[in-house]
Coordinates of C-alpha atoms in Angstrom, one line a residue:
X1123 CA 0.0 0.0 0.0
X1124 CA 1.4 3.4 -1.2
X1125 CA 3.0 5.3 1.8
X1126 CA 0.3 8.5 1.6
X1127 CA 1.9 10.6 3.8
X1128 CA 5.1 10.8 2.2
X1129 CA 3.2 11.3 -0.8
X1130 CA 1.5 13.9 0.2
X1131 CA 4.4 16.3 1.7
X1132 CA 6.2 15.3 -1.2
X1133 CA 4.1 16.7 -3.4
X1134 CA 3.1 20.1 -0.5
X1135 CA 7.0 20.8 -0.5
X1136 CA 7.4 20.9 -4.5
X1137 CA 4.3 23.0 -4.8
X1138 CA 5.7 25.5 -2.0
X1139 CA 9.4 25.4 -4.0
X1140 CA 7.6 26.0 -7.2
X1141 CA 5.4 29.1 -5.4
X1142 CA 8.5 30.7 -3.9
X1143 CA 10.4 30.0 -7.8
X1144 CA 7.0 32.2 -8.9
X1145 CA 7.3 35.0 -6.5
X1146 CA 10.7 35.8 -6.6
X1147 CA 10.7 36.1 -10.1
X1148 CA 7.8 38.2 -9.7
X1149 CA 9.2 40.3 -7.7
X1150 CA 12.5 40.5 -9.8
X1151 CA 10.4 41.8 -13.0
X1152 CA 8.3 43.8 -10.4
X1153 CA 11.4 45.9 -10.0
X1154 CA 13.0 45.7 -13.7
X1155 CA 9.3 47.6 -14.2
X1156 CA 9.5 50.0 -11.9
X1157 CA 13.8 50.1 -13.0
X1158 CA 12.9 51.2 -16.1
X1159 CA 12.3 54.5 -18.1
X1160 CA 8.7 55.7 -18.6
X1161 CA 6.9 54.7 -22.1
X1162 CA 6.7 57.6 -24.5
X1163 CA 3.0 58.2 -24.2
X1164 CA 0.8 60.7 -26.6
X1165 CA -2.2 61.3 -26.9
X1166 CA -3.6 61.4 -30.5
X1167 CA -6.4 63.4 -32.0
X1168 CA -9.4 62.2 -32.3
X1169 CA -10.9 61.8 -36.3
X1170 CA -14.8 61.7 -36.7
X1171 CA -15.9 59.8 -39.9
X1172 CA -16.6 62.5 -42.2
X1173 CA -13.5 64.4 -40.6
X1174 CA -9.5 63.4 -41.2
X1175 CA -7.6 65.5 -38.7
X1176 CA -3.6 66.0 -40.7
X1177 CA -1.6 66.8 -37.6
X1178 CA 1.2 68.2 -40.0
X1179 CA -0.8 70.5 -40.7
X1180 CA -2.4 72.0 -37.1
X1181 CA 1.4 71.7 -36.3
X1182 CA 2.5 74.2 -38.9
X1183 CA -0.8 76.2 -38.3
X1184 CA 0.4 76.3 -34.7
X1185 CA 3.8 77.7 -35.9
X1186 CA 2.1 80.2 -37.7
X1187 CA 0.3 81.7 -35.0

């Protein structure tokens, strides 16, 4: 008859190793994030349908004014 408890926190004890494996590689890219630059974030106009907005062009009518 299969021994069940050694079975059994066999099994617990590689499920705790493979948890702690998770979290501290969670933790490692957790701080490579918060390591690392911003993201270059615009914000783009917005185009109706019958409307195409040509941001060239309200940049160089910005200029002009």
């Amino acid at each position: 008859m299969p021994d069940y408890k050694e079975m059994y926190v066999k099994l617990f004890q590689s499920q705790s190793r493979a948890i702690g494996i998770l979290q501290e590689a969670q933790k490692e890219t957790e701080g490579m994030y918060i390591d690392s630059e911003p993201p270059d974030i615009r914000l783009l106009p917005f185009a109706s349908k019958d409307k195409i907005i040509d941001t060239d062009d309200k940049a160089e009518e910005a200029d002009d004014e």
